[in-house]
Each structure stands twice: as C-alpha cells, then as structure tokens.
Amino acid sequence: MTVLATETRALFMLFGATGDLAKRKLYPSIFNLYKKNYIDQKHFALIGTGRRKWSDQDLRDVILESVKDSAESEDQANEFASHFYYMSHDVTNPEHYRALSDYADKLEAKYETEGNRIFYISMAPNFFGTVAENLKSQNVLSDNGGFNRLIIEKPFGRDYKTAEELNNSLGKSFNEDQVYRIDHYLGKEMVQNIQALRFGNPIMESVWNNKYIKNIQVTLSEKLGVEERAGYYDNSGALRDMVQNHIMQIVTILAMEEPVAFKDTDIRNEKIRALRSLRIYDKDEARENFVRGQYGAKGEQRDYRHEDDVPTDSNTETYVAGKLMFDNQRWAGTPFYVRTGKMLADKFTRIDVVFKKPLIDVFDAGDKDKSGLDSDVLTLFVDPVQKVILHLNGKVPGQGFTTKGIDLTHVQSDEDRKNTPEPYERLIHDAIKGDATSFASWQEVGRAWKLADVVRNLWDTEKPDFPNYTPGSMGPKDADDLLARDGNKWVFTLD
Ligand SMILES: NC(=O)c1ccc[n+]([C@@H]2O[C@H](COP(=O)([O-])OP(=O)(O)OC[C@H]3O[C@@H](n4cnc5c(N)ncnc54)[C@H](OP(=O)(O)O)[C@@H]3O)[C@@H](O)[C@H]2O)c1
C-alpha cells in the first residue's frame, strides 16, 4: 500500500519560532516538505512567534541559515523563506492573540490557504495549555470550513495528574482528533517498519505470541551524559524522559493486535486495547521489576552528581531497566524487557525478539536444556543503522553434523537511506495530511503515566545506592539480574 501526499494548503503558526528546536529540526523539515511539494508551494505561509523583537527578515535569515545545506539554489531558499512572517508575541498576554488573529486573516487571504490552520507549540511545556486556551478564547482558530490542528512537543505532563490537567486544558479548545502529540520515535523508519514486518508477513505474525516468543527486549542506549541539558534532565530523569513516552510507544506497537485497517483510528484502538492489558504494578512489584541507575566517574569523566548544574546529592536516575507484562491471551507469560541510559557503551536503539528453543533438540540427545542450539532472535536496528537481522540455526558445512548460528541480514540501502525522511519531516507531513497514526493519543499517554507513576512514587520514597554503574558499560548489574531471575539475558551485552 502506498500513501502519497496531496498538496495541502495551510497557514502555520509556530510558537517558539526563535527557539532551538525550530532552527535545528522544524525549518529544515518544512523546507524538505516544500521541496517535495508536500506543502502547496504557493498556498502556504508561516507566522513565527517569540517574545524577541525580530523583523520578518530576522526570521527569514534564520530560515536561510537552517536550509542552506539542502537548498538547490539561492533562489529556491529565498522563495521558501519569503513565506515566513514574524510577530513578537507573549503567549501569556491574551491581547497579543487578537493581533495574531488579524494577521492570520490577512495572510490567509493573501495565500488562499482555505482556512486550514496548523498550530505548532515548540515551547516549554508549561505554556502548552495557555497557548491552546488562548487560541480558542481569542478567536485565532479558523471558523470558515478549514481545519484546525495542534501539534505539541514533549513532555506531556510530569505524571498522570499533570498530564490529565494539560489534556483537559487542550480539550477546551481542540478535540482529541485535532491534537498531534509529537513522539519523534514514532517517526523513525524502523519503528514504522515494525507494523509492516508484523502485519505484512504471515510467517511473522503466526509466531508473534507467547507460544513462540520467550521475551522481547527494547534498548535505547545513549553514549553521552547530560551535556548542557542537566537543568532539565535532573528534574526529569530517564523514566520520564525516555520510558514513559518513547519506550512505551515502541512496546505498544510490538504488543498490539492487528488493526482492522491500516488507518489512525483503527491503529489507536488496538494500541489502547494493548495498553489496557499492561500490568500496572503495585509498589512491591515495581521494586521487583524496575531497576534504576546513576553513572559514576571513569577517568576524565565526572560522575553524574558532579556534572555542571547537577546537585551533588541528586538521586535522579540516568538509567532505567524494567520488565513489562501484558495480561492477555497473546502475551501472558512473555516479558517485555526495556532499558535506557546515559553514558552507556554506545549510542543505538534496537529491538530484540527472542524466540523459544525447540522443545526437543534432536541434534543433542533430545535435551533442550543441554542444547547447542541458539535461540532464534529477530533484531530490528532502529538507530543509527537501519537493518533487520534474523538469527537462526544452520548446519556447519562439511562432514559430520554440528549446528551453528547464522544470520539473515537486511541492511537499508544507500538509496533508501537517502529517501528516508527525518522523523520531524515525516510527522509534520502526517499532521498536514491529517493522519494521526504516528502520534500518541491521550489514552496511550495516560496509561503509560499510570505505570511510570507507580515506579516514580516508589523511587521518590526510597534512597538509592548511587552511583551504581560505570560510564562505557551497559548499566548496573541489577539490570542483568532482572533478566537472570527469569532465566533470560540481554541479547546485546559487552561480554
Ligand atoms: N531542542 C530540542 O532538541 C528538543 C528536542 C525534543 C523536544 N523539544 C521540545 O521542544 C520544545 C521547544 O524546545 P526548544 O529547545 O526549542 O526551547 P528553546 O530554545 O528554549 O525555545 C523556547 C521558545 O519559546 C519562546 N518563548 C518563551 N517564553 C515565551 C513567552 N512567554 N511568549 C512567547 N514565546 C516565548 C522563546 O522565544 P523568545 O525567547 O523570543 O521569547 C523560544 O522561541 C520544548 O517543549 C522541548 O521540550 C526540544
């Protein structure tokens, strides 16, 4: 199935147009969509806002800088930048929205954008609700037959309660089907590929259950420490920053049932259904099934508590490993292990699906426990290289009969890599098309917070024994023990 773009006319309003994300990710992504004609090249305009007293030209200079490496010519870049307008605007001041609304009407008439408005809030999360509420109360929303869509950045709340408050606040101005919550992992090619591999191949889907799968492992490993984000990170920690959103989304796609059709509403229904059977632990279960870590020092590398802007008594976790269970027919008894951390051995994201061994190993006196057979493993490499490896057992060539592991490997070609859009490009394009498949719905986000809250509440009341892992390792020993207790081990190790 191919889902192609149609040119869509739209007026964008970007809150946070002077910020880092806009410069580094959003402008280059919108430019790529423009070059590919996924945005109507004539009928589109963007009003960028921030408190700074910029002129249109100041914003256009930033745009030109952001797209200079991918522009085919100066004329092309200039023509693109000419669609951008700047308005100095304080999002907390309701009066400013009236000026914004008038300006939007003017540009809508000039660019004939048919009343289609896309609002992108790329600001600190405490502003998400304020902007959304003012857009409605100050009549900035289009009311002449076009669409109104809201794209918002992460994080969506700090816990279930704050996430619910934010959601209620957005709900005063936008219906759920108008809200596009960005989780850029959902825009990654290999995360999208999970559904193609699962639902496009009976050979996969028929074994995608607890009868054949021993466990599933999701690893989001980072090589760097907190860098210049320490202020934000120390207030968040790995559980909120990576597990509640990115990891839970990946796990849900791995666990969900096949949707009735490959469209956003059907996919969301199945994701929500899967999450309803996610086991929400009590305190003791959370202690048993989650491990936290904080990196120590090694050589020149300071320990986390001595990084700039980190309190020396910080108990913030820079590492999390956990075991998730889905209490449904498909997954009962099959654990999903997840882990993420900073200052680990390397930067990569991978998913390992570990299959059960045959009940009897005919090659080795029939005893599967003494079997020389490897577990079959399907590994999806999400980052930095996109590839799929199916690890199987084969015969060692030659006389005798000995088995050995063999790999069937598919690596994304250079051509495919060139044609793969950056997650932000893909996601903005989807929002323009009105396709919410790769965005997180409120119910998904809420359920993930329910799980994260139990773990967070436990950790906030018990003092950890930090630091407990070395930079360059794959995390604390407790994370290995978590799997060992079930007779399992991480597929990727440094051993
Ligand atoms: N940067 C990243 O790599 C990254 C990655 C993932 C997610 N995110 C998310 O993206 C969002 C934006 O991040 P960022 O790094 O771009 O932040 P940033 O560089 O700090 O930018 C914040 C923006 O908000 C504007 N702003 C702040 N207060 C305002 C007010 N009262 N009225 C109007 N505008 C105001 C700022 O403009 P003025 O200073 O001109 O007012 C600026 O444009 C955040 O939700 C963040 O969590 C960022």
Short mmCIF file of N, CA and C in Angstrom, two decimals, residues 202-363:
data_model
loop_
_atom_site.label_atom_id
_atom_site.label_comp_id
_atom_site.label_asym_id
_atom_site.label_seq_id
_atom_site.Cartn_x
_atom_site.Cartn_y
_atom_site.Cartn_z
N PRO A 202 2.66 -13.28 7.15
CA PRO A 202 2.08 -14.35 7.98
C PRO A 202 3.17 -15.14 8.71
N ILE A 203 4.34 -15.24 8.10
CA ILE A 203 5.43 -16.01 8.73
C ILE A 203 5.85 -15.38 10.05
N MET A 204 5.69 -14.06 10.15
CA MET A 204 6.00 -13.36 11.41
C MET A 204 4.81 -13.40 12.35
N GLU A 205 3.66 -12.97 11.82
CA GLU A 205 2.52 -12.79 12.70
C GLU A 205 2.09 -14.11 13.35
N SER A 206 2.31 -15.23 12.61
CA SER A 206 1.86 -16.51 13.18
C SER A 206 2.70 -16.93 14.39
N VAL A 207 3.91 -16.41 14.50
CA VAL A 207 4.73 -16.78 15.67
C VAL A 207 4.85 -15.62 16.66
N TRP A 208 4.11 -14.53 16.43
CA TRP A 208 4.25 -13.33 17.24
C TRP A 208 3.38 -13.43 18.49
N ASN A 209 3.72 -14.36 19.36
CA ASN A 209 2.90 -14.56 20.56
C ASN A 209 3.70 -15.35 21.59
N ASN A 210 3.06 -15.55 22.73
CA ASN A 210 3.74 -16.18 23.86
C ASN A 210 4.06 -17.66 23.62
N LYS A 211 3.45 -18.26 22.60
CA LYS A 211 3.76 -19.67 22.33
C LYS A 211 5.17 -19.80 21.77
N TYR A 212 5.59 -18.81 21.00
CA TYR A 212 6.89 -18.90 20.33
C TYR A 212 7.92 -17.88 20.82
N ILE A 213 7.43 -16.79 21.40
CA ILE A 213 8.40 -15.75 21.80
C ILE A 213 8.69 -15.86 23.30
N LYS A 214 9.97 -15.96 23.62
CA LYS A 214 10.39 -16.11 25.02
C LYS A 214 10.36 -14.75 25.72
N ASN A 215 10.91 -13.76 25.06
CA ASN A 215 10.87 -12.40 25.60
C ASN A 215 11.19 -11.40 24.50
N ILE A 216 10.87 -10.16 24.75
CA ILE A 216 11.19 -9.08 23.81
C ILE A 216 11.98 -8.02 24.56
N GLN A 217 13.01 -7.50 23.92
CA GLN A 217 13.89 -6.53 24.59
C GLN A 217 13.97 -5.24 23.77
N VAL A 218 13.80 -4.13 24.44
CA VAL A 218 13.92 -2.83 23.76
C VAL A 218 15.02 -2.04 24.47
N THR A 219 16.02 -1.62 23.72
CA THR A 219 17.15 -0.89 24.30
C THR A 219 17.32 0.46 23.61
N LEU A 220 17.27 1.53 24.38
CA LEU A 220 17.58 2.87 23.86
C LEU A 220 18.83 3.33 24.60
N SER A 221 19.97 3.18 23.97
CA SER A 221 21.23 3.40 24.66
C SER A 221 21.87 4.71 24.19
N GLU A 222 22.32 5.51 25.15
CA GLU A 222 22.97 6.77 24.81
C GLU A 222 24.41 6.76 25.30
N LYS A 223 25.29 7.28 24.47
CA LYS A 223 26.71 7.26 24.85
C LYS A 223 27.09 8.49 25.67
N LEU A 224 26.38 9.58 25.44
CA LEU A 224 26.73 10.83 26.11
C LEU A 224 26.08 10.91 27.49
N GLY A 225 26.57 11.86 28.28
CA GLY A 225 25.94 12.15 29.58
C GLY A 225 24.85 13.19 29.39
N VAL A 226 24.69 14.05 30.39
CA VAL A 226 23.59 15.02 30.29
C VAL A 226 23.94 16.25 29.46
N GLU A 227 25.21 16.46 29.18
CA GLU A 227 25.67 17.62 28.40
C GLU A 227 25.08 18.91 28.97
N GLU A 228 24.56 19.76 28.07
CA GLU A 228 24.08 21.07 28.58
C GLU A 228 22.62 21.01 29.02
N ARG A 229 22.02 19.81 29.03
CA ARG A 229 20.60 19.68 29.42
C ARG A 229 20.44 19.33 30.91
N ALA A 230 21.49 19.47 31.70
CA ALA A 230 21.44 18.96 33.08
C ALA A 230 20.30 19.56 33.88
N GLY A 231 20.05 20.86 33.70
CA GLY A 231 19.00 21.54 34.46
C GLY A 231 17.66 20.86 34.25
N TYR A 232 17.34 20.62 32.97
CA TYR A 232 16.08 19.95 32.64
C TYR A 232 16.13 18.49 33.11
N TYR A 233 17.24 17.84 32.79
CA TYR A 233 17.30 16.39 32.99
C TYR A 233 17.20 16.02 34.47
N ASP A 234 17.86 16.80 35.30
CA ASP A 234 17.87 16.43 36.72
C ASP A 234 16.47 16.49 37.32
N ASN A 235 15.63 17.27 36.69
CA ASN A 235 14.25 17.41 37.13
C ASN A 235 13.34 16.34 36.52
N SER A 236 13.89 15.62 35.57
CA SER A 236 13.07 14.66 34.82
C SER A 236 13.51 13.23 35.12
N GLY A 237 14.74 12.88 34.73
CA GLY A 237 15.24 11.52 34.91
C GLY A 237 14.82 10.63 33.75
N ALA A 238 15.51 9.48 33.66
CA ALA A 238 15.34 8.62 32.49
C ALA A 238 13.92 8.04 32.38
N LEU A 239 13.27 7.81 33.52
CA LEU A 239 11.93 7.21 33.48
C LEU A 239 10.96 8.14 32.74
N ARG A 240 10.98 9.42 33.12
CA ARG A 240 10.07 10.37 32.47
C ARG A 240 10.55 10.73 31.05
N ASP A 241 11.88 10.85 30.91
CA ASP A 241 12.42 11.37 29.66
C ASP A 241 12.35 10.36 28.52
N MET A 242 12.48 9.07 28.84
CA MET A 242 12.59 8.07 27.77
C MET A 242 11.58 6.93 27.88
N VAL A 243 11.29 6.48 29.11
CA VAL A 243 10.48 5.26 29.25
C VAL A 243 9.01 5.56 29.04
N GLN A 244 8.50 6.58 29.74
CA GLN A 244 7.06 6.85 29.70
C GLN A 244 6.58 7.12 28.27
N ASN A 245 7.42 7.69 27.44
CA ASN A 245 6.99 8.07 26.10
C ASN A 245 7.56 7.13 25.03
N HIS A 246 8.84 7.31 24.68
CA HIS A 246 9.40 6.58 23.53
C HIS A 246 9.33 5.06 23.72
N ILE A 247 9.81 4.61 24.88
CA ILE A 247 9.87 3.15 25.07
C ILE A 247 8.46 2.56 25.13
N MET A 248 7.56 3.24 25.83
CA MET A 248 6.20 2.69 25.93
C MET A 248 5.52 2.66 24.56
N GLN A 249 5.79 3.63 23.72
CA GLN A 249 5.21 3.63 22.38
C GLN A 249 5.75 2.45 21.55
N ILE A 250 7.05 2.22 21.62
CA ILE A 250 7.63 1.11 20.85
C ILE A 250 7.06 -0.22 21.35
N VAL A 251 7.01 -0.36 22.66
CA VAL A 251 6.50 -1.62 23.24
C VAL A 251 5.04 -1.84 22.82
N THR A 252 4.28 -0.77 22.80
CA THR A 252 2.87 -0.91 22.45
C THR A 252 2.69 -1.40 21.01
N ILE A 253 3.53 -0.87 20.12
CA ILE A 253 3.42 -1.31 18.71
C ILE A 253 3.84 -2.77 18.57
N LEU A 254 4.80 -3.18 19.40
CA LEU A 254 5.22 -4.59 19.37
C LEU A 254 4.12 -5.50 19.91
N ALA A 255 3.34 -4.98 20.88
CA ALA A 255 2.38 -5.83 21.60
C ALA A 255 0.98 -5.81 21.00
N MET A 256 0.63 -4.76 20.26
CA MET A 256 -0.77 -4.58 19.83
C MET A 256 -1.25 -5.70 18.89
N GLU A 257 -2.56 -5.82 18.81
CA GLU A 257 -3.17 -6.75 17.85
C GLU A 257 -3.20 -6.08 16.47
N GLU A 258 -3.45 -6.89 15.45
CA GLU A 258 -3.54 -6.35 14.08
C GLU A 258 -4.76 -5.42 13.98
N PRO A 259 -4.57 -4.22 13.44
CA PRO A 259 -5.74 -3.33 13.32
C PRO A 259 -6.66 -3.79 12.18
N VAL A 260 -7.91 -3.40 12.29
CA VAL A 260 -8.88 -3.78 11.24
C VAL A 260 -8.43 -3.23 9.89
N ALA A 261 -7.95 -2.00 9.90
CA ALA A 261 -7.40 -1.40 8.69
C ALA A 261 -6.21 -0.55 9.10
N PHE A 262 -5.33 -0.29 8.12
CA PHE A 262 -4.15 0.48 8.48
C PHE A 262 -4.47 1.96 8.43
N LYS A 263 -5.25 2.38 9.39
CA LYS A 263 -5.52 3.81 9.48
C LYS A 263 -5.53 4.24 10.94
N ASP A 264 -5.35 5.55 11.15
CA ASP A 264 -5.03 6.02 12.50
C ASP A 264 -6.03 5.59 13.57
N THR A 265 -7.32 5.69 13.26
CA THR A 265 -8.29 5.37 14.31
C THR A 265 -8.21 3.88 14.69
N ASP A 266 -8.07 3.02 13.69
CA ASP A 266 -8.00 1.59 13.98
C ASP A 266 -6.72 1.23 14.73
N ILE A 267 -5.62 1.88 14.33
CA ILE A 267 -4.34 1.58 14.98
C ILE A 267 -4.38 2.06 16.44
N ARG A 268 -4.93 3.26 16.63
CA ARG A 268 -5.04 3.77 18.00
C ARG A 268 -5.88 2.85 18.88
N ASN A 269 -6.99 2.38 18.31
CA ASN A 269 -7.85 1.47 19.09
C ASN A 269 -7.07 0.26 19.57
N GLU A 270 -6.25 -0.31 18.68
CA GLU A 270 -5.50 -1.51 19.07
C GLU A 270 -4.40 -1.19 20.07
N LYS A 271 -3.77 -0.01 19.89
CA LYS A 271 -2.72 0.36 20.85
C LYS A 271 -3.33 0.54 22.24
N ILE A 272 -4.47 1.19 22.28
CA ILE A 272 -5.12 1.43 23.58
C ILE A 272 -5.55 0.10 24.20
N ARG A 273 -6.06 -0.79 23.34
CA ARG A 273 -6.50 -2.10 23.85
C ARG A 273 -5.33 -2.85 24.48
N ALA A 274 -4.18 -2.80 23.78
CA ALA A 274 -3.00 -3.49 24.32
C ALA A 274 -2.61 -2.87 25.66
N LEU A 275 -2.63 -1.56 25.72
CA LEU A 275 -2.20 -0.89 26.96
C LEU A 275 -3.16 -1.15 28.11
N ARG A 276 -4.40 -1.43 27.78
CA ARG A 276 -5.33 -1.75 28.86
C ARG A 276 -4.95 -3.06 29.53
N SER A 277 -4.26 -3.93 28.80
CA SER A 277 -3.86 -5.19 29.44
C SER A 277 -2.43 -5.12 29.99
N LEU A 278 -1.80 -3.95 29.87
CA LEU A 278 -0.49 -3.79 30.50
C LEU A 278 -0.65 -3.87 32.02
N ARG A 279 0.16 -4.70 32.64
CA ARG A 279 0.04 -4.84 34.10
C ARG A 279 0.58 -3.59 34.80
N ILE A 280 -0.28 -2.94 35.58
CA ILE A 280 0.18 -1.79 36.37
C ILE A 280 0.56 -2.34 37.74
N TYR A 281 1.82 -2.20 38.09
CA TYR A 281 2.33 -2.85 39.29
C TYR A 281 1.88 -2.15 40.57
N ASP A 282 1.89 -2.91 41.67
CA ASP A 282 1.81 -2.23 42.96
C ASP A 282 3.26 -1.92 43.37
N LYS A 283 3.41 -1.32 44.55
CA LYS A 283 4.73 -0.84 44.96
C LYS A 283 5.78 -1.97 45.01
N ASP A 284 5.38 -3.09 45.61
CA ASP A 284 6.34 -4.18 45.74
C ASP A 284 6.72 -4.75 44.38
N GLU A 285 5.72 -4.86 43.53
CA GLU A 285 6.01 -5.38 42.17
C GLU A 285 6.92 -4.42 41.41
N ALA A 286 6.69 -3.13 41.62
CA ALA A 286 7.53 -2.14 40.94
C ALA A 286 8.99 -2.28 41.39
N ARG A 287 9.18 -2.51 42.69
CA ARG A 287 10.54 -2.69 43.22
C ARG A 287 11.21 -3.91 42.60
N GLU A 288 10.40 -4.94 42.41
CA GLU A 288 10.93 -6.20 41.88
C GLU A 288 11.24 -6.10 40.38
N ASN A 289 10.45 -5.29 39.68
CA ASN A 289 10.51 -5.32 38.21
C ASN A 289 11.16 -4.10 37.56
N PHE A 290 11.61 -3.16 38.37
CA PHE A 290 12.31 -1.99 37.81
C PHE A 290 13.64 -1.76 38.52
N VAL A 291 14.62 -1.35 37.73
CA VAL A 291 15.96 -1.09 38.23
C VAL A 291 16.34 0.32 37.82
N ARG A 292 16.93 1.08 38.73
CA ARG A 292 17.40 2.41 38.34
C ARG A 292 18.91 2.50 38.53
N GLY A 293 19.51 3.44 37.85
CA GLY A 293 20.95 3.60 37.97
C GLY A 293 21.36 5.04 37.78
N GLN A 294 22.56 5.33 38.24
CA GLN A 294 23.14 6.66 38.00
C GLN A 294 24.62 6.42 37.74
N TYR A 295 25.15 7.11 36.72
CA TYR A 295 26.53 6.79 36.36
C TYR A 295 27.54 7.42 37.33
N GLY A 296 28.63 6.66 37.51
CA GLY A 296 29.72 7.13 38.35
C GLY A 296 30.80 7.77 37.48
N ALA A 297 32.00 7.88 38.05
CA ALA A 297 33.09 8.52 37.32
C ALA A 297 33.96 7.45 36.66
N LYS A 298 34.65 7.89 35.60
CA LYS A 298 35.64 6.99 34.99
C LYS A 298 36.67 7.86 34.28
N GLY A 299 37.92 7.75 34.67
CA GLY A 299 38.96 8.58 34.06
C GLY A 299 38.60 10.05 34.16
N GLU A 300 38.60 10.71 33.00
CA GLU A 300 38.28 12.14 32.93
C GLU A 300 36.81 12.42 33.18
N GLN A 301 35.99 11.41 32.97
CA GLN A 301 34.53 11.59 33.06
C GLN A 301 34.09 11.71 34.52
N ARG A 302 33.45 12.85 34.82
CA ARG A 302 32.93 13.05 36.18
C ARG A 302 31.70 12.18 36.42
N ASP A 303 31.41 11.87 37.67
CA ASP A 303 30.16 11.17 37.94
C ASP A 303 29.01 12.16 37.77
N TYR A 304 27.80 11.61 37.63
CA TYR A 304 26.63 12.45 37.34
C TYR A 304 26.48 13.57 38.36
N ARG A 305 26.70 13.26 39.62
CA ARG A 305 26.47 14.26 40.68
C ARG A 305 27.49 15.41 40.63
N HIS A 306 28.52 15.25 39.83
CA HIS A 306 29.49 16.35 39.70
C HIS A 306 29.45 16.96 38.30
N GLU A 307 28.42 16.65 37.53
CA GLU A 307 28.23 17.34 36.25
C GLU A 307 27.76 18.77 36.55
N ASP A 308 28.01 19.70 35.62
CA ASP A 308 27.56 21.08 35.81
C ASP A 308 26.04 21.10 36.00
N ASP A 309 25.59 21.94 36.92
CA ASP A 309 24.15 22.16 37.17
C ASP A 309 23.43 20.97 37.79
N VAL A 310 24.18 19.98 38.27
CA VAL A 310 23.53 18.84 38.95
C VAL A 310 23.85 18.93 40.44
N PRO A 311 22.85 18.88 41.32
CA PRO A 311 23.13 18.91 42.76
C PRO A 311 23.96 17.69 43.18
N THR A 312 24.88 17.91 44.12
CA THR A 312 25.80 16.82 44.47
C THR A 312 25.09 15.68 45.22
N ASP A 313 23.84 15.95 45.66
CA ASP A 313 23.10 14.86 46.32
C ASP A 313 21.95 14.36 45.42
N SER A 314 22.06 14.59 44.13
CA SER A 314 20.96 14.22 43.23
C SER A 314 20.70 12.71 43.23
N ASN A 315 19.43 12.35 43.34
CA ASN A 315 19.04 10.94 43.23
C ASN A 315 18.35 10.67 41.89
N THR A 316 18.53 11.56 40.94
CA THR A 316 17.91 11.38 39.62
C THR A 316 18.54 10.19 38.91
N GLU A 317 17.70 9.35 38.31
CA GLU A 317 18.23 8.17 37.62
C GLU A 317 18.64 8.53 36.18
N THR A 318 19.84 8.07 35.81
CA THR A 318 20.28 8.26 34.43
C THR A 318 20.14 6.95 33.66
N TYR A 319 19.59 5.95 34.35
CA TYR A 319 19.42 4.62 33.75
C TYR A 319 18.16 3.98 34.31
N VAL A 320 17.42 3.31 33.45
CA VAL A 320 16.26 2.53 33.90
C VAL A 320 16.23 1.21 33.13
N ALA A 321 15.96 0.13 33.83
CA ALA A 321 15.61 -1.13 33.15
C ALA A 321 14.32 -1.61 33.80
N GLY A 322 13.48 -2.22 33.02
CA GLY A 322 12.22 -2.68 33.59
C GLY A 322 11.68 -3.90 32.85
N LYS A 323 10.77 -4.56 33.54
CA LYS A 323 10.10 -5.73 32.93
C LYS A 323 8.62 -5.39 32.87
N LEU A 324 8.04 -5.47 31.68
CA LEU A 324 6.63 -5.16 31.50
C LEU A 324 5.88 -6.44 31.13
N MET A 325 4.66 -6.56 31.61
CA MET A 325 3.85 -7.74 31.29
C MET A 325 2.49 -7.31 30.74
N PHE A 326 2.06 -7.98 29.72
CA PHE A 326 0.71 -7.76 29.19
C PHE A 326 -0.14 -8.97 29.56
N ASP A 327 -1.20 -8.73 30.32
CA ASP A 327 -2.04 -9.84 30.76
C ASP A 327 -3.15 -10.07 29.74
N ASN A 328 -2.77 -10.64 28.60
CA ASN A 328 -3.77 -11.02 27.59
C ASN A 328 -3.36 -12.34 26.95
N GLN A 329 -4.25 -12.88 26.12
CA GLN A 329 -4.00 -14.21 25.54
C GLN A 329 -2.70 -14.26 24.77
N ARG A 330 -2.40 -13.19 24.05
CA ARG A 330 -1.23 -13.21 23.18
C ARG A 330 0.08 -13.22 23.99
N TRP A 331 0.09 -12.49 25.11
CA TRP A 331 1.38 -12.25 25.76
C TRP A 331 1.53 -12.81 27.17
N ALA A 332 0.49 -13.38 27.74
CA ALA A 332 0.61 -13.86 29.13
C ALA A 332 1.87 -14.71 29.27
N GLY A 333 2.73 -14.34 30.21
CA GLY A 333 3.93 -15.13 30.49
C GLY A 333 5.16 -14.69 29.69
N THR A 334 5.00 -13.82 28.72
CA THR A 334 6.16 -13.36 27.93
C THR A 334 6.55 -11.95 28.36
N PRO A 335 7.71 -11.80 28.99
CA PRO A 335 8.09 -10.45 29.44
C PRO A 335 8.63 -9.57 28.33
N PHE A 336 8.36 -8.29 28.45
CA PHE A 336 9.00 -7.26 27.61
C PHE A 336 10.01 -6.54 28.51
N TYR A 337 11.28 -6.70 28.21
CA TYR A 337 12.31 -6.01 28.99
C TYR A 337 12.70 -4.73 28.26
N VAL A 338 12.82 -3.67 29.02
CA VAL A 338 13.21 -2.40 28.40
C VAL A 338 14.38 -1.81 29.18
N ARG A 339 15.20 -1.05 28.51
CA ARG A 339 16.28 -0.35 29.23
C ARG A 339 16.71 0.87 28.43
N THR A 340 17.15 1.85 29.17
CA THR A 340 17.68 3.06 28.55
C THR A 340 18.63 3.70 29.54
N GLY A 341 19.62 4.40 29.03
CA GLY A 341 20.53 5.05 29.96
C GLY A 341 21.48 5.99 29.26
N LYS A 342 22.06 6.84 30.04
CA LYS A 342 23.08 7.75 29.53
C LYS A 342 24.44 7.18 29.89
N MET A 343 25.44 7.64 29.10
CA MET A 343 26.82 7.27 29.36
C MET A 343 27.02 5.75 29.26
N LEU A 344 26.32 5.14 28.34
CA LEU A 344 26.47 3.69 28.14
C LEU A 344 27.53 3.45 27.05
N ALA A 345 27.67 2.17 26.68
CA ALA A 345 28.79 1.81 25.80
C ALA A 345 28.71 2.49 24.43
N ASP A 346 27.51 2.68 23.92
CA ASP A 346 27.39 3.25 22.57
C ASP A 346 26.01 3.86 22.39
N LYS A 347 25.85 4.61 21.30
CA LYS A 347 24.53 5.19 21.03
C LYS A 347 23.81 4.32 20.01
N PHE A 348 22.73 3.71 20.40
CA PHE A 348 21.94 2.89 19.47
C PHE A 348 20.56 2.60 20.05
N THR A 349 19.66 2.26 19.16
CA THR A 349 18.34 1.79 19.57
C THR A 349 18.10 0.47 18.86
N ARG A 350 17.71 -0.54 19.58
CA ARG A 350 17.45 -1.84 18.94
C ARG A 350 16.34 -2.58 19.69
N ILE A 351 15.70 -3.46 18.92
CA ILE A 351 14.64 -4.30 19.48
C ILE A 351 15.06 -5.75 19.21
N ASP A 352 15.10 -6.56 20.25
CA ASP A 352 15.45 -7.97 20.08
C ASP A 352 14.25 -8.84 20.45
N VAL A 353 13.80 -9.62 19.51
CA VAL A 353 12.69 -10.54 19.77
C VAL A 353 13.31 -11.94 19.91
N VAL A 354 13.26 -12.48 21.12
CA VAL A 354 13.95 -13.74 21.40
C VAL A 354 12.93 -14.88 21.36
N PHE A 355 13.15 -15.82 20.46
CA PHE A 355 12.20 -16.93 20.31
C PHE A 355 12.59 -18.10 21.20
N LYS A 356 11.59 -18.92 21.49
CA LYS A 356 11.85 -20.10 22.32
C LYS A 356 12.61 -21.15 21.51
N LYS A 357 13.38 -21.95 22.21
CA LYS A 357 14.08 -23.05 21.54
C LYS A 357 13.10 -24.19 21.30
N PRO A 358 13.44 -25.13 20.39
CA PRO A 358 12.54 -26.26 20.21
C PRO A 358 12.38 -27.04 21.52
N LEU A 359 11.23 -27.66 21.72
CA LEU A 359 11.00 -28.39 22.97
C LEU A 359 11.98 -29.56 23.10
N ILE A 360 12.34 -30.09 21.97
CA ILE A 360 13.32 -31.18 21.97
C ILE A 360 14.41 -30.83 20.98
N ASP A 361 15.66 -30.98 21.40
CA ASP A 361 16.77 -30.73 20.48
C ASP A 361 17.22 -32.08 19.92
N VAL A 362 16.78 -32.41 18.73
CA VAL A 362 17.08 -33.74 18.17
C VAL A 362 18.57 -33.91 17.88
N PHE A 363 19.29 -32.79 17.79
CA PHE A 363 20.71 -32.89 17.47
C PHE A 363 21.55 -33.22 18.70
#
